GROMACS .gro file of C-alpha atoms in nm:
model
  138
    1UNK     CA    1 -12.254  -5.726   0.314
    2UNK     CA    2 -11.908  -5.571   0.312
    3UNK     CA    3 -11.831  -5.230   0.456
    4UNK     CA    4 -11.767  -5.070   0.117
    5UNK     CA    5 -12.095  -5.200  -0.025
    6UNK     CA    6 -12.278  -5.072   0.283
    7UNK     CA    7 -12.105  -4.734   0.244
    8UNK     CA    8 -12.201  -4.716  -0.125
    9UNK     CA    9 -12.564  -4.800  -0.055
   10UNK     CA   10 -12.588  -4.544   0.223
   11UNK     CA   11 -12.412  -4.286   0.005
   12UNK     CA   12 -12.668  -4.353  -0.267
   13UNK     CA   13 -12.947  -4.288  -0.019
   14UNK     CA   14 -12.784  -3.966   0.101
   15UNK     CA   15 -12.721  -3.841  -0.254
   16UNK     CA   16 -13.079  -3.927  -0.349
   17UNK     CA   17 -13.194  -3.717  -0.053
   18UNK     CA   18 -12.965  -3.432  -0.160
   19UNK     CA   19 -13.109  -3.451  -0.513
   20UNK     CA   20 -13.462  -3.413  -0.375
   21UNK     CA   21 -13.379  -3.145  -0.116
   22UNK     CA   22 -13.143  -2.898  -0.276
   23UNK     CA   23 -13.103  -2.688   0.038
   24UNK     CA   24 -12.784  -2.690   0.247
   25UNK     CA   25 -12.579  -3.006   0.169
   26UNK     CA   26 -12.387  -2.980   0.498
   27UNK     CA   27 -12.708  -2.974   0.701
   28UNK     CA   28 -12.854  -3.255   0.491
   29UNK     CA   29 -12.543  -3.465   0.555
   30UNK     CA   30 -12.562  -3.404   0.929
   31UNK     CA   31 -12.933  -3.495   0.930
   32UNK     CA   32 -12.873  -3.809   0.724
   33UNK     CA   33 -12.589  -3.922   0.952
   34UNK     CA   34 -12.799  -3.859   1.263
   35UNK     CA   35 -13.085  -4.064   1.120
   36UNK     CA   36 -12.855  -4.352   1.017
   37UNK     CA   37 -12.611  -4.352   1.304
   38UNK     CA   38 -12.646  -4.726   1.373
   39UNK     CA   39 -12.564  -4.814   1.010
   40UNK     CA   40 -12.264  -4.581   0.989
   41UNK     CA   41 -12.027  -4.809   1.176
   42UNK     CA   42 -11.655  -4.727   1.207
   43UNK     CA   43 -11.584  -4.952   0.907
   44UNK     CA   44 -11.851  -4.786   0.691
   45UNK     CA   45 -11.853  -4.417   0.781
   46UNK     CA   46 -11.514  -4.304   0.640
   47UNK     CA   47 -11.579  -4.439   0.289
   48UNK     CA   48 -11.940  -4.318   0.305
   49UNK     CA   49 -11.821  -3.965   0.386
   50UNK     CA   50 -11.554  -3.980   0.114
   51UNK     CA   51 -11.818  -4.075  -0.143
   52UNK     CA   52 -12.083  -3.823  -0.042
   53UNK     CA   53 -11.848  -3.529   0.009
   54UNK     CA   54 -11.646  -3.624  -0.298
   55UNK     CA   55 -11.951  -3.635  -0.525
   56UNK     CA   56 -12.076  -3.301  -0.391
   57UNK     CA   57 -11.737  -3.130  -0.415
   58UNK     CA   58 -11.660  -3.266  -0.764
   59UNK     CA   59 -12.011  -3.249  -0.904
   60UNK     CA   60 -11.927  -3.018  -1.196
   61UNK     CA   61 -11.651  -3.247  -1.326
   62UNK     CA   62 -11.853  -3.563  -1.259
   63UNK     CA   63 -12.168  -3.433  -1.426
   64UNK     CA   64 -11.968  -3.310  -1.726
   65UNK     CA   65 -11.833  -3.663  -1.780
   66UNK     CA   66 -12.177  -3.818  -1.739
   67UNK     CA   67 -12.327  -3.572  -1.988
   68UNK     CA   68 -12.047  -3.638  -2.234
   69UNK     CA   69 -12.079  -4.017  -2.229
   70UNK     CA   70 -12.450  -4.081  -2.174
   71UNK     CA   71 -12.572  -4.102  -2.530
   72UNK     CA   72 -12.910  -3.936  -2.584
   73UNK     CA   73 -12.965  -3.881  -2.211
   74UNK     CA   74 -12.951  -3.552  -2.026
   75UNK     CA   75 -12.869  -3.578  -1.657
   76UNK     CA   76 -13.200  -3.415  -1.568
   77UNK     CA   77 -13.390  -3.693  -1.751
   78UNK     CA   78 -13.204  -3.984  -1.594
   79UNK     CA   79 -13.364  -4.176  -1.310
   80UNK     CA   80 -13.238  -4.024  -0.986
   81UNK     CA   81 -13.107  -4.358  -0.860
   82UNK     CA   82 -12.909  -4.429  -1.178
   83UNK     CA   83 -12.771  -4.076  -1.190
   84UNK     CA   84 -12.641  -4.092  -0.835
   85UNK     CA   85 -12.495  -4.440  -0.871
   86UNK     CA   86 -12.303  -4.319  -1.174
   87UNK     CA   87 -12.193  -4.006  -0.990
   88UNK     CA   88 -12.045  -4.219  -0.713
   89UNK     CA   89 -11.873  -4.450  -0.959
   90UNK     CA   90 -11.733  -4.160  -1.159
   91UNK     CA   91 -11.600  -4.010  -0.837
   92UNK     CA   92 -11.428  -4.342  -0.765
   93UNK     CA   93 -11.271  -4.337  -1.114
   94UNK     CA   94 -11.142  -3.984  -1.057
   95UNK     CA   95 -11.033  -3.989  -0.693
   96UNK     CA   96 -10.997  -4.348  -0.569
   97UNK     CA   97 -10.701  -4.501  -0.756
   98UNK     CA   98 -10.689  -4.787  -0.503
   99UNK     CA   99 -11.021  -4.921  -0.636
  100UNK     CA  100 -10.992  -5.097  -0.973
  101UNK     CA  101 -11.237  -4.947  -1.226
  102UNK     CA  102 -11.380  -5.294  -1.297
  103UNK     CA  103 -11.471  -5.328  -0.928
  104UNK     CA  104 -11.631  -4.983  -0.931
  105UNK     CA  105 -11.841  -5.074  -1.236
  106UNK     CA  106 -11.943  -5.413  -1.094
  107UNK     CA  107 -12.051  -5.254  -0.766
  108UNK     CA  108 -12.245  -4.981  -0.947
  109UNK     CA  109 -12.424  -5.232  -1.169
  110UNK     CA  110 -12.520  -5.452  -0.873
  111UNK     CA  111 -12.648  -5.157  -0.671
  112UNK     CA  112 -12.838  -5.039  -0.978
  113UNK     CA  113 -13.004  -5.378  -1.013
  114UNK     CA  114 -13.108  -5.367  -0.646
  115UNK     CA  115 -13.231  -5.007  -0.628
  116UNK     CA  116 -13.305  -4.900  -0.984
  117UNK     CA  117 -13.532  -5.007  -1.264
  118UNK     CA  118 -13.523  -5.322  -1.474
  119UNK     CA  119 -13.288  -5.146  -1.719
  120UNK     CA  120 -13.063  -4.975  -1.465
  121UNK     CA  121 -12.786  -5.233  -1.465
  122UNK     CA  122 -12.726  -5.224  -1.839
  123UNK     CA  123 -12.766  -4.846  -1.861
  124UNK     CA  124 -12.518  -4.787  -1.577
  125UNK     CA  125 -12.276  -5.041  -1.721
  126UNK     CA  126 -12.284  -4.880  -2.065
  127UNK     CA  127 -12.222  -4.525  -1.948
  128UNK     CA  128 -11.953  -4.616  -1.697
  129UNK     CA  129 -11.776  -4.846  -1.943
  130UNK     CA  130 -11.759  -4.560  -2.197
  131UNK     CA  131 -11.618  -4.326  -1.932
  132UNK     CA  132 -11.363  -4.586  -1.824
  133UNK     CA  133 -11.245  -4.663  -2.176
  134UNK     CA  134 -11.255  -4.319  -2.334
  135UNK     CA  135 -11.113  -4.132  -2.035
  136UNK     CA  136 -10.840  -4.390  -1.980
  137UNK     CA  137 -10.933  -4.522  -1.636
  138UNK     CA  138 -10.773  -4.865  -1.633
   0.00000   0.00000   0.00000
């Protein structure tokens, strides 16, 4: 598994934890890093931190886009895994111009298939594709 995939999967786990424990995100991040120190290698940790901190810091903008483009789904009703995968991908659209949007979507769909429900891949693909097209991320 590549470093970026590893970083995305660990970021998903951290964001899932943050979604369940809404206390101090900084403390939660420190705890998560301490508990996953062996996985957060020098090739993984910088992108992991960019994703986690970026999603937290840009959550209002990210969630607004997800709400706008997820037809008939409120964020609060989405599966936690799907919601956080799409948050990471939307952050990549917004703040990581070096990553092609098609790569971001492919990674999100694959992670969704591995960690989500049977329908996660197609749901994630649909929402992210709408964001990409209608917000002009090419």
